Coordinates of C-alpha atoms and ligand atoms in Angstrom, one line a residue:
V1 CA -75.6 -31.0 20.2
S2 CA -78.7 -30.6 22.4
G3 CA -78.7 -33.2 24.9
A4 CA -81.8 -34.2 25.4
S5 CA -83.5 -34.5 21.6
G6 CA -80.0 -34.8 20.3
A7 CA -80.4 -32.2 18.2
L8 CA -77.3 -31.0 16.1
V9 CA -77.0 -26.7 16.3
V10 CA -75.1 -24.6 14.2
S11 CA -73.8 -22.9 17.0
S12 CA -71.4 -20.1 15.3
R13 CA -71.6 -18.4 11.9
L14 CA -70.0 -21.2 9.7
D15 CA -67.4 -20.2 6.9
R16 CA -67.0 -21.9 3.7
E17 CA -63.7 -20.2 3.1
E18 CA -62.2 -20.5 6.9
L19 CA -63.1 -23.8 6.7
C20 CA -61.7 -25.6 3.7
G21 CA -60.4 -22.6 1.6
K22 CA -61.1 -23.2 -2.3
S23 CA -61.1 -27.5 -1.3
A24 CA -63.8 -29.4 -2.2
P25 CA -66.3 -30.4 -1.2
C26 CA -66.0 -28.6 2.3
L27 CA -66.7 -31.8 5.3
L28 CA -66.7 -31.8 8.3
R29 CA -66.6 -34.6 10.1
L30 CA -68.4 -35.0 13.7
E31 CA -68.2 -38.0 15.8
V32 CA -71.1 -38.0 17.8
L33 CA -71.0 -40.1 21.2
V34 CA -74.2 -41.5 23.0
E35 CA -74.4 -42.5 26.5
R36 CA -76.1 -45.2 27.6
P37 CA -75.4 -47.1 25.6
L38 CA -72.4 -45.7 24.8
R39 CA -72.1 -45.4 20.7
V40 CA -70.1 -43.9 17.9
F41 CA -71.5 -42.4 15.2
H42 CA -69.6 -40.8 12.7
V43 CA -71.3 -37.2 10.9
E44 CA -70.5 -35.8 7.4
L45 CA -71.7 -32.2 7.1
E46 CA -70.9 -30.8 4.5
V47 CA -70.6 -26.9 4.2
T48 CA -71.6 -25.7 0.8
D49 CA -70.9 -22.8 -1.0
I50 CA -72.8 -19.6 -1.2
N51 CA -71.4 -16.4 -2.6
D52 CA -70.5 -14.4 -0.3
N53 CA -67.1 -13.5 -1.8
A54 CA -66.5 -10.6 -4.8
P55 CA -63.7 -10.8 -6.7
I56 CA -60.8 -9.0 -5.6
F57 CA -57.8 -7.9 -7.8
P58 CA -54.2 -7.2 -6.0
A59 CA -54.8 -3.7 -5.6
A60 CA -56.8 -0.9 -6.8
R61 CA -54.9 0.8 -9.0
K62 CA -52.4 -1.0 -11.5
N63 CA -49.8 1.4 -13.1
I64 CA -48.8 -0.1 -16.8
S65 CA -46.8 1.7 -19.6
L66 CA -47.6 1.3 -22.7
P67 CA -44.8 2.1 -25.7
E68 CA -46.9 4.6 -28.1
N69 CA -45.7 2.8 -31.0
S70 CA -47.3 -0.8 -30.0
P71 CA -49.3 -2.1 -32.9
P72 CA -52.9 -2.9 -32.2
G73 CA -53.5 -6.5 -31.8
S74 CA -50.9 -6.5 -29.2
R75 CA -51.4 -8.0 -26.1
F76 CA -50.4 -7.6 -22.6
L77 CA -50.8 -10.1 -19.9
L78 CA -52.5 -9.0 -16.4
E79 CA -53.2 -9.5 -12.7
G80 CA -56.4 -10.7 -13.1
A81 CA -58.8 -11.3 -9.7
S82 CA -59.0 -14.1 -6.9
D83 CA -62.3 -14.8 -5.4
A84 CA -62.5 -17.4 -2.4
D85 CA -65.7 -18.9 -3.2
I86 CA -65.3 -21.9 -5.9
G87 CA -67.5 -23.2 -7.9
V88 CA -69.3 -20.8 -10.2
N89 CA -69.5 -18.4 -7.5
A90 CA -65.3 -18.3 -8.1
Q91 CA -65.6 -18.3 -12.0
L92 CA -65.3 -15.3 -13.2
S93 CA -66.0 -13.0 -16.4
Y94 CA -63.8 -9.4 -17.3
T95 CA -64.8 -7.2 -19.0
V96 CA -63.3 -3.5 -19.1
S97 CA -64.7 0.5 -18.7
S98 CA -65.9 1.2 -22.7
S99 CA -62.2 2.2 -24.1
E100 CA -61.8 2.4 -28.6
H101 CA -58.1 1.7 -28.0
F102 CA -58.4 -1.6 -25.4
R103 CA -60.3 -5.4 -24.7
V104 CA -59.7 -7.1 -22.2
E105 CA -59.5 -11.3 -24.0
E106 CA -59.1 -14.6 -21.0
E107 CA -57.4 -17.3 -22.2
N108 CA -58.2 -20.9 -21.8
S109 CA -55.5 -22.8 -22.1
N110 CA -57.1 -24.6 -19.4
S111 CA -59.4 -24.1 -17.3
R112 CA -57.1 -24.4 -14.3
S113 CA -55.1 -21.0 -14.8
K114 CA -57.5 -18.5 -16.6
S115 CA -55.0 -15.6 -18.6
L116 CA -56.0 -12.6 -19.0
F117 CA -54.7 -10.0 -21.2
L118 CA -55.4 -6.5 -22.4
V119 CA -56.0 -6.2 -26.0
L120 CA -54.5 -3.6 -27.7
T121 CA -57.0 -2.5 -30.2
K122 CA -56.4 0.8 -32.4
S123 CA -52.8 2.5 -32.1
L124 CA -52.1 5.1 -29.7
D125 CA -50.7 8.4 -29.5
R126 CA -48.8 9.3 -26.4
E127 CA -49.5 13.3 -27.6
T128 CA -53.3 13.0 -28.0
I129 CA -54.2 11.1 -25.1
P130 CA -50.9 10.4 -22.5
V131 CA -53.1 8.3 -19.8
H132 CA -55.6 5.9 -20.0
R133 CA -58.1 4.9 -17.3
L134 CA -59.7 2.2 -17.5
L135 CA -61.8 -0.1 -15.4
L136 CA -61.3 -2.8 -15.3
T137 CA -64.2 -5.7 -13.6
A138 CA -64.2 -8.6 -12.5
S139 CA -68.0 -10.7 -11.6
D140 CA -68.1 -13.9 -10.4
G141 CA -71.2 -16.5 -11.5
G142 CA -73.0 -16.3 -7.7
R143 CA -76.7 -15.2 -8.6
P144 CA -76.8 -12.5 -7.5
S145 CA -73.0 -11.5 -9.0
L146 CA -70.7 -10.0 -6.8
T147 CA -67.9 -8.4 -8.9
G148 CA -64.3 -7.1 -7.9
T149 CA -62.4 -3.5 -10.3
V150 CA -59.6 -2.1 -10.8
E151 CA -58.0 1.2 -12.2
L152 CA -55.8 0.2 -15.2
V153 CA -53.5 3.5 -15.7
I154 CA -51.6 2.8 -19.1
S155 CA -49.1 5.3 -19.3
V156 CA -48.1 5.8 -23.6
L157 CA -44.4 5.9 -23.3
D158 CA -43.5 8.5 -26.0
V159 CA -41.2 7.6 -29.1
N160 CA -40.4 9.8 -31.6
D161 CA -42.9 9.9 -34.2
N162 CA -43.0 13.4 -34.1
A163 CA -40.9 15.5 -36.3
P164 CA -40.5 19.3 -35.9
Q165 CA -43.2 21.7 -37.4
F166 CA -42.5 25.2 -37.9
N167 CA -45.0 27.5 -36.5
Q168 CA -45.1 28.8 -40.8
S169 CA -44.0 27.1 -43.2
V170 CA -43.4 30.3 -45.8
Y171 CA -41.5 33.3 -43.8
N172 CA -41.7 35.9 -45.5
V173 CA -38.7 38.6 -44.9
V174 CA -38.3 42.2 -46.5
L175 CA -34.5 44.0 -46.1
P176 CA -32.7 46.9 -47.8
E177 CA -30.3 46.7 -50.2
D178 CA -27.9 48.3 -47.2
A179 CA -29.2 46.1 -43.8
L180 CA -25.6 45.3 -41.7
E181 CA -23.5 42.4 -41.2
G182 CA -25.5 40.7 -38.7
T183 CA -29.4 41.7 -39.5
L184 CA -32.1 39.5 -37.8
V185 CA -33.3 38.0 -41.2
A186 CA -36.0 35.6 -39.1
Q187 CA -36.5 34.2 -35.9
L188 CA -37.9 30.9 -36.8
N189 CA -40.4 28.9 -34.6
A190 CA -40.1 25.3 -34.4
S191 CA -42.0 22.7 -31.9
D192 CA -42.2 19.1 -31.3
S193 CA -45.0 17.8 -29.6
D194 CA -42.1 14.7 -28.3
T195 CA -41.3 14.8 -25.2
G196 CA -37.6 14.5 -23.9
I197 CA -34.6 14.8 -26.9
Y198 CA -37.8 13.6 -28.5
G199 CA -38.3 17.3 -28.7
E200 CA -35.4 18.4 -28.6
M201 CA -34.6 20.2 -31.8
V202 CA -31.9 21.9 -34.5
Y203 CA -31.8 23.9 -36.7
E204 CA -30.3 24.4 -39.8
I205 CA -30.0 26.1 -43.1
D206 CA -30.4 22.5 -46.3
T207 CA -29.7 24.8 -49.4
V208 CA -30.4 28.1 -50.2
V209 CA -31.2 29.6 -53.5
P210 CA -29.3 31.0 -55.3
P211 CA -26.6 28.7 -53.8
S212 CA -23.7 30.8 -54.1
A213 CA -25.1 32.6 -51.6
S214 CA -25.0 29.5 -48.8
D215 CA -22.3 32.1 -47.5
M216 CA -24.7 34.7 -46.9
F217 CA -27.0 34.0 -43.8
S218 CA -26.3 32.5 -40.1
I219 CA -28.0 30.3 -37.9
D220 CA -28.5 29.8 -34.1
T221 CA -28.3 26.1 -34.9
N222 CA -30.9 26.0 -30.9
R223 CA -33.2 29.5 -30.6
G224 CA -33.9 29.7 -34.9
E225 CA -32.4 32.8 -35.6
I226 CA -31.0 33.2 -39.0
R227 CA -29.4 36.4 -39.6
L228 CA -27.2 38.5 -42.5
R229 CA -23.1 37.0 -42.4
G230 CA -22.8 38.9 -45.6
T231 CA -24.2 42.4 -47.8
L232 CA -26.7 42.3 -50.0
D233 CA -27.0 43.8 -52.9
F234 CA -30.1 44.1 -55.0
E235 CA -28.9 44.8 -58.5
A236 CA -27.2 41.0 -58.1
V237 CA -29.8 39.1 -56.3
T238 CA -33.1 40.4 -56.0
L239 CA -34.6 37.3 -53.8
Y240 CA -33.6 34.7 -51.5
E241 CA -34.9 31.3 -50.6
L242 CA -33.9 29.3 -48.2
H243 CA -34.8 25.8 -46.8
V244 CA -34.4 25.5 -43.3
K245 CA -35.1 21.9 -41.3
A246 CA -35.2 21.3 -37.8
T247 CA -34.0 17.4 -36.8
D248 CA -35.2 16.4 -32.9
K249 CA -32.4 14.2 -31.4
G250 CA -34.4 10.7 -31.7
T251 CA -33.0 7.5 -33.2
P252 CA -33.3 7.9 -36.2
P253 CA -34.1 11.9 -36.2
L254 CA -37.1 13.1 -37.5
S255 CA -37.0 16.8 -39.5
G256 CA -39.3 19.2 -40.4
H257 CA -38.5 21.8 -42.9
C258 CA -39.5 25.3 -43.6
K259 CA -38.7 27.7 -46.3
V260 CA -37.7 32.0 -45.4
V261 CA -37.6 34.0 -48.5
L262 CA -35.7 36.6 -48.4
E263 CA -37.9 40.0 -50.7
V264 CA -34.3 42.4 -51.4
Q265 CA -34.5 46.4 -51.5
D266 CA -33.7 48.3 -53.6
V267 CA -31.8 51.1 -52.1
N268 CA -30.2 54.2 -54.1
D269 CA -27.1 53.1 -53.9
N270 CA -25.3 53.0 -57.7
A271 CA -24.5 56.3 -59.3
P272 CA -25.8 56.5 -63.1
D273 CA -22.7 55.6 -65.6
V274 CA -22.7 57.7 -68.4
L275 CA -21.1 56.3 -71.2
V276 CA -20.1 57.2 -74.8
T277 CA -21.0 54.3 -77.1
S278 CA -19.5 56.4 -80.3
L279 CA -18.2 59.2 -81.3
S280 CA -17.6 61.4 -84.1
V281 CA -14.9 63.5 -83.8
P282 CA -13.6 66.3 -84.8
V283 CA -17.0 68.5 -85.7
P284 CA -16.8 70.1 -89.5
E285 CA -17.4 73.2 -88.6
D286 CA -19.6 73.0 -91.4
A287 CA -21.6 70.4 -89.9
S288 CA -25.6 70.8 -90.1
V289 CA -27.8 71.2 -87.4
G290 CA -28.7 68.3 -86.6
T291 CA -25.5 66.3 -86.9
V292 CA -25.8 63.2 -84.5
V293 CA -22.4 64.0 -82.3
A294 CA -21.8 61.7 -80.4
V295 CA -23.8 58.2 -78.8
L296 CA -24.3 57.6 -74.8
S297 CA -25.7 55.4 -72.8
V298 CA -26.4 55.9 -69.2
S299 CA -27.6 53.7 -67.2
D300 CA -28.7 53.0 -63.1
R301 CA -28.4 49.8 -62.0
D302 CA -31.1 50.6 -59.2
S303 CA -34.3 50.3 -59.8
G304 CA -37.2 52.5 -59.7
A305 CA -37.1 55.9 -59.0
N306 CA -33.5 55.1 -57.8
G307 CA -32.6 54.1 -61.5
R308 CA -34.9 56.7 -63.2
V309 CA -32.4 59.1 -64.5
R310 CA -32.0 62.3 -66.2
C311 CA -29.5 63.7 -68.2
W312 CA -27.8 66.8 -69.4
V313 CA -25.3 68.8 -70.9
W314 CA -22.8 71.6 -69.8
P315 CA -23.1 74.0 -71.0
S316 CA -26.0 74.0 -72.7
G317 CA -24.6 75.7 -76.6
P318 CA -24.2 74.4 -78.9
F319 CA -24.8 71.0 -78.6
G320 CA -27.9 69.3 -76.9
L321 CA -29.2 66.5 -75.9
E322 CA -31.4 64.2 -77.2
A323 CA -33.3 61.2 -75.3
T324 CA -33.6 58.4 -78.4
F325 CA -34.9 55.2 -76.3
S326 CA -34.3 53.9 -73.5
G327 CA -31.0 55.1 -71.9
S328 CA -29.8 55.7 -74.9
Y329 CA -29.1 59.9 -75.6
S330 CA -27.8 61.9 -78.7
L331 CA -25.1 64.1 -78.7
V332 CA -26.7 66.4 -81.4
L333 CA -25.2 69.4 -82.5
R334 CA -28.3 72.7 -81.9
E335 CA -26.1 75.9 -83.1
A336 CA -23.8 76.5 -86.3
L337 CA -20.6 75.4 -84.8
D338 CA -17.2 78.3 -85.2
R339 CA -13.8 76.8 -84.9
E340 CA -12.1 80.2 -84.9
T341 CA -14.9 81.7 -81.8
I342 CA -14.1 78.4 -80.0
P343 CA -11.5 75.0 -81.6
V344 CA -12.7 72.8 -79.2
H345 CA -15.6 72.6 -76.9
R346 CA -15.5 70.6 -73.3
L347 CA -18.6 68.9 -72.4
L348 CA -20.0 68.2 -69.5
L349 CA -22.3 65.1 -69.5
T350 CA -25.1 64.5 -66.4
A351 CA -26.7 61.7 -65.3
S352 CA -28.4 62.4 -62.1
D353 CA -31.5 60.0 -60.6
G354 CA -34.5 59.8 -59.3
G355 CA -33.6 58.2 -55.8
R356 CA -33.8 60.7 -52.6
P357 CA -30.7 61.9 -51.9
S358 CA -29.8 61.3 -55.4
L359 CA -26.6 59.9 -57.3
T360 CA -25.2 62.1 -59.8
G361 CA -22.4 60.6 -62.7
T362 CA -20.3 63.1 -64.9
M363 CA -18.3 62.5 -68.2
E364 CA -15.9 65.3 -70.0
L365 CA -16.0 65.4 -73.3
V366 CA -14.0 67.4 -75.1
I367 CA -14.4 67.6 -79.0
S368 CA -13.1 69.5 -81.4
V369 CA -14.0 71.3 -84.8
L370 CA -12.9 70.3 -88.2
D371 CA -11.6 74.0 -89.6
A372 CA -13.4 74.5 -93.1
N373 CA -12.7 77.0 -95.5
D374 CA -15.3 79.5 -94.4
N375 CA -12.9 82.3 -94.4
A376 CA -11.6 84.1 -96.7
P377 CA -8.1 85.4 -96.9
Q378 CA -8.1 89.7 -96.1
F379 CA -5.3 92.1 -96.7
N380 CA -4.7 94.4 -93.7
Q381 CA -4.9 97.5 -96.1
S382 CA -6.9 97.3 -98.8
V383 CA -5.0 100.2 -101.0
Y384 CA -0.8 100.5 -100.2
K385 CA 0.3 103.6 -101.4
V386 CA 4.1 103.2 -102.3
Q387 CA 6.5 106.1 -103.7
L388 CA 9.5 105.2 -105.8
P389 CA 12.3 107.2 -107.6
E390 CA 11.9 106.8 -111.2
S391 CA 15.8 106.1 -110.2
A392 CA 15.2 102.6 -108.0
A393 CA 17.3 99.7 -108.6
E394 CA 15.9 97.1 -110.0
G395 CA 14.9 93.9 -107.0
M396 CA 14.6 96.3 -104.9
L397 CA 11.5 95.6 -102.0
V398 CA 8.8 98.0 -103.4
T399 CA 6.5 97.0 -100.1
R400 CA 4.8 93.6 -98.1
V401 CA 1.8 93.0 -98.9
N402 CA 0.2 91.0 -95.6
A403 CA -2.9 89.1 -95.5
T404 CA -4.7 86.4 -92.8
D405 CA -6.8 84.0 -92.4
P406 CA -8.3 82.7 -89.6
D407 CA -8.8 79.4 -90.8
V408 CA -6.0 76.4 -90.7
G409 CA -4.0 74.5 -91.9
S410 CA -4.1 74.6 -95.6
N411 CA -7.5 76.7 -95.5
S412 CA -5.5 79.2 -94.6
E413 CA -2.0 78.9 -96.3
L414 CA -1.8 82.0 -99.2
S415 CA -0.7 82.7 -102.1
Y416 CA -0.2 86.0 -103.6
T417 CA -0.4 86.7 -107.7
V418 CA -0.7 90.5 -109.2
T419 CA -3.8 89.7 -111.3
N420 CA -4.1 93.3 -112.8
F421 CA -1.4 95.6 -113.7
F422 CA -2.2 99.2 -114.9
P423 CA -0.8 100.5 -116.9
P424 CA -1.1 97.3 -119.1
S425 CA 1.9 97.1 -120.2
S426 CA 4.4 97.1 -117.0
K427 CA 4.0 93.5 -116.3
D428 CA 7.6 93.3 -116.2
V429 CA 7.9 95.8 -114.0
I430 CA 7.5 94.0 -110.7
S431 CA 6.6 90.3 -109.5
I432 CA 5.7 88.9 -106.2
N433 CA 6.7 86.8 -104.2
P434 CA 3.3 84.1 -103.6
K435 CA 4.6 83.0 -100.2
T436 CA 5.8 86.3 -98.0
G437 CA 4.2 89.0 -100.3
E438 CA 7.1 90.9 -100.9
I439 CA 6.4 93.2 -104.2
H440 CA 10.1 93.7 -106.0
L441 CA 10.7 95.8 -108.9
T442 CA 12.3 93.9 -112.2
G443 CA 12.4 96.9 -114.3
N444 CA 13.8 100.4 -114.8
L445 CA 11.6 102.9 -113.5
D446 CA 10.9 105.8 -115.7
F447 CA 8.8 109.2 -114.6
E448 CA 8.4 110.7 -117.9
E449 CA 7.0 107.4 -119.3
V450 CA 4.6 105.9 -116.3
N451 CA 4.8 107.3 -113.2
I452 CA 1.9 106.6 -111.6
F453 CA 1.3 102.0 -111.2
D454 CA -1.8 100.9 -110.4
F455 CA -1.8 97.2 -109.6
R456 CA -4.4 94.3 -108.4
I457 CA -3.9 91.6 -106.4
E458 CA -4.6 88.4 -104.9
V459 CA -4.3 86.4 -102.1
R460 CA -5.9 82.7 -101.9
D461 CA -5.8 80.5 -99.9
Q462 CA -5.9 76.4 -100.5
G463 CA -8.7 75.8 -99.6
T464 CA -11.1 73.5 -101.5
P465 CA -13.0 75.5 -103.1
P466 CA -10.7 78.1 -102.4
L467 CA -11.3 81.6 -101.1
S468 CA -9.2 84.9 -102.2
G469 CA -8.7 89.2 -101.4
H470 CA -8.1 91.1 -102.8
C471 CA -6.0 94.7 -102.7
K472 CA -4.9 97.2 -104.7
V473 CA -1.4 98.7 -104.8
V474 CA -0.9 102.3 -106.6
L475 CA 2.6 102.6 -106.8
E476 CA 4.3 106.2 -108.1
V477 CA 7.1 107.3 -109.1
L478 CA 8.6 110.3 -107.9
D479 CA 11.0 112.2 -110.4
V480 CA 14.1 112.2 -110.8
N481 CA 16.6 115.4 -112.7
D482 CA 18.0 112.6 -115.1
N483 CA 17.0 114.6 -118.2
A484 CA 18.9 117.3 -119.7
P485 CA 16.9 120.6 -121.9
E486 CA 17.2 120.0 -124.8
V487 CA 16.9 122.8 -127.8
L488 CA 16.2 122.7 -130.5
V489 CA 15.7 124.3 -134.0
T490 CA 12.2 125.0 -135.0
S491 CA 12.9 127.6 -137.8
L492 CA 15.9 129.8 -139.4
S493 CA 15.8 132.3 -141.1
V494 CA 19.6 132.7 -141.6
P495 CA 21.2 135.0 -142.9
V496 CA 20.1 137.7 -142.4
P497 CA 20.5 141.3 -144.2
E498 CA 22.3 143.5 -142.5
D499 CA 19.8 145.7 -142.2
A500 CA 17.1 143.8 -140.4
S501 CA 15.4 146.1 -137.7
V502 CA 15.9 145.1 -134.7
G503 CA 12.9 143.1 -133.2
T504 CA 13.8 140.5 -135.9
V505 CA 13.1 136.9 -135.6
V506 CA 15.9 135.2 -136.3
A507 CA 15.3 131.9 -135.3
V508 CA 12.1 130.0 -133.1
L509 CA 13.6 127.5 -130.7
S510 CA 11.7 124.7 -128.7
V511 CA 12.9 124.1 -125.2
A512 CA 12.1 121.3 -123.1
D513 CA 13.3 118.8 -120.3
R514 CA 11.1 115.9 -119.7
D515 CA 11.9 116.4 -116.4
S516 CA 9.5 117.7 -114.0
G517 CA 9.2 120.7 -111.6
A518 CA 11.6 122.3 -111.0
N519 CA 13.9 119.3 -113.1
G520 CA 11.8 120.3 -115.7
R521 CA 11.8 124.6 -115.5
V522 CA 14.1 125.8 -117.5
R523 CA 16.3 128.9 -117.6
C524 CA 17.6 129.3 -121.2
W525 CA 20.1 132.5 -122.5
V526 CA 22.4 132.8 -126.1
W527 CA 25.8 133.0 -125.0
P528 CA 27.8 135.0 -125.9
S529 CA 24.7 137.6 -126.3
G530 CA 26.3 139.3 -128.8
P531 CA 23.0 141.7 -131.0
F532 CA 20.8 138.6 -129.6
G533 CA 18.4 137.8 -127.3
L534 CA 15.9 135.6 -126.4
E535 CA 12.4 136.2 -126.1
A536 CA 10.1 133.3 -124.4
T537 CA 7.0 133.3 -126.7
F538 CA 4.9 130.7 -125.0
S539 CA 5.4 127.9 -122.7
G540 CA 8.9 126.3 -124.3
S541 CA 8.9 128.4 -127.0
Y542 CA 11.7 131.6 -127.1
S543 CA 12.3 133.5 -130.1
L544 CA 15.8 134.4 -131.2
V545 CA 15.8 138.7 -131.6
L546 CA 17.9 141.3 -132.8
R547 CA 18.6 143.4 -130.6
E548 CA 20.8 145.6 -132.0
A549 CA 21.7 146.9 -135.6
L550 CA 23.8 145.0 -137.5
D551 CA 26.6 146.1 -139.8
R552 CA 28.2 143.4 -141.9
E553 CA 31.3 145.4 -142.8
R554 CA 32.3 145.0 -138.8
V555 CA 30.9 140.8 -138.4
S556 CA 30.4 138.7 -141.2
E557 CA 29.1 135.8 -139.0
Y558 CA 28.0 135.5 -135.3
E559 CA 28.4 131.5 -133.7
V560 CA 26.2 131.7 -131.0
E561 CA 24.3 129.3 -128.7
V562 CA 21.6 129.2 -127.1
R563 CA 22.5 127.4 -123.7
A564 CA 19.7 125.2 -121.6
E565 CA 20.0 124.8 -117.4
D566 CA 17.2 122.8 -115.5
G567 CA 16.6 123.4 -111.6
G568 CA 17.1 120.0 -110.5
S569 CA 20.0 119.9 -108.7
P570 CA 22.5 119.1 -109.3
S571 CA 21.2 120.7 -112.6
L572 CA 21.4 119.8 -116.3
R573 CA 22.5 121.7 -119.0
G574 CA 21.6 121.9 -122.7
Ligands
LIG601 C1 -48.7 4.1 -9.8 O1 -48.5 5.6 -10.7 C2 -49.2 6.5 -9.5 C3 -48.7 7.9 -10.5 O2 -47.9 7.9 -11.5 C4 -48.2 6.7 -8.6 O3 -48.7 7.4 -7.1 C5 -48.6 5.4 -7.8 O4 -47.6 5.0 -6.8 C6 -48.5 4.4 -8.6 N1 -48.7 2.5 -7.9 C7 -47.9 1.8 -8.3 C8 -48.5 0.9 -7.6 O5 -46.6 1.5 -8.7
LIG602 C1 -42.2 29.7 -31.3 O1 -44.2 30.5 -30.7 C2 -45.0 29.7 -29.6 C3 -46.2 29.5 -30.0 O2 -46.6 30.5 -31.1 C4 -44.3 30.8 -28.6 O3 -44.9 29.9 -27.1 C5 -42.8 30.5 -28.0 O4 -42.4 31.4 -27.9 C6 -41.9 30.5 -30.1 N1 -40.8 30.5 -29.4 C7 -40.0 31.9 -30.0 C8 -38.4 31.3 -29.7 O5 -39.9 32.4 -30.3
LIG603 C1 -44.1 31.9 -35.3 O1 -42.9 32.8 -34.2 C2 -42.0 33.4 -34.4 C3 -41.2 33.8 -33.4 O2 -41.6 32.9 -32.5 C4 -43.1 34.3 -34.1 O3 -42.5 36.0 -34.7 C5 -44.4 34.8 -35.3 O4 -45.2 35.3 -35.1 C6 -45.2 33.3 -35.4 N1 -46.1 32.7 -36.7 C7 -47.2 32.9 -36.2 C8 -48.3 32.5 -38.0 O5 -47.4 32.4 -34.6

């Protein structure tokens, strides 16, 4: 206070906030003493507010955590700012830096304690923006207005809102069917953008198509490796489809799915199969060329070249293969058969596929040939010459004819007959055993009657129709001295006159012996000879001639024998 003028002056800066804090009005009560005369004045000095304090937040930065699944509209209480001023200078309004997810909201339940809320306007996604940074500004009502800020660091808390996801929806794999057990089929790779256990996953095979193959594959649940647990077989299954899922460890867990398509490649692991579908054996020997003997089915379970089969037969004749339609072959006759040369054919059928290396299947076929009556019986000799003495006894074996027939069975069952007799009258002389071909005498021979026989023999088999062969048996009869010479008087001139001259023919004789050769060669003489002698005139004829003069008075009558003896041994006489 100025002592002279009594002016009250401000000696140091007034600070309403320091003096009065939040209370209003801010009155400074002064007692002013005036001496001489002593008087006391009461002075009330009101300090009015000016906006000299900016709003202040408790901290420059505020960490907030929000679960990412908070629904839009959720409100989170914020600590507001304070302003040491009063009145409008302390009237705060809030704004937040522009954000599509957040706004601030003041709630004037009563004006004394306003609540400040952070309001979520849009769903959060930790995986897109894990942390939001906002600047919250508080402005007071002064003119000019003062502001204070706080940085809101909003961390979005993970929830299990992401399912694991495979890097491919379909994994295409090709493996040969001979892939070993344990072969890696596929390395799956799923990822989960959640964190912690929400992002940890377990791989599992859900289903396998075909279902029977569910034990064929194993999966490493942590690493997603699928391996073969069994052996593949292209011929059984060519394509597998595995539905695999990856599940995270959230509660509840989420899963992702993928498909593994395994194509099996054929390997030449099957040899061709030769199968006889029908077989007509035995084959008749007279079957015509082109006759189908067997129908074969040739198959190979492999595919493509591995299953393409080539077929042949060994030896190459007399049978051949003809392809009829896919995988079917006919074994046909290519050349005429001859059972007598080869009665049984052993064929080797070979089928080989086009794999590398190629596999081979074989089959042995035994084809027997059924006899046809295609061979006539044949005699060992065309002519059998036999000599027998005419004295041969009835029943004696003349000869045995023998024929052979290379056919079998009734086609070679032979029977013998005599078809022609020469001379024709000789039917009863011989007989033949139809089975054995033995020829026996059934009558007597007589050289003098027939000295040579000629028989025609037929042999016949029992085929249908039967075939026959022929031979000739010539039987020569040998003479035996069985006929005595015979002497006959052809003419006789008796009595003889006593004076007949020497040389007179008394009788003409005929001498014969039916035997031949020495047996028929006859010597003749007169006994006792007396005056007579024999003179051969011509063959077999003799004359009894007078050799001496007769004398009736001495001998009136002669009795003579003409004797004949043949040359047989022993000789016979007549
Ligand atoms: C907020 O979080 C940051 C990093 O996350 C940390 O350094 C800081 O100390 C935290 N502040 C408070 C007030 O918790
Ligand atoms: C999965 O794929 C990701 C990216 O493609 C790669 O970084 C990771 O190593 C893969 N995991 C496996 C197990 O191969
Ligand atoms: C998926 O992951 C597997 C394993 O890591 C990998 O071999 C394959 O190339 C990946 N596929 C793609 C399309 O990235």
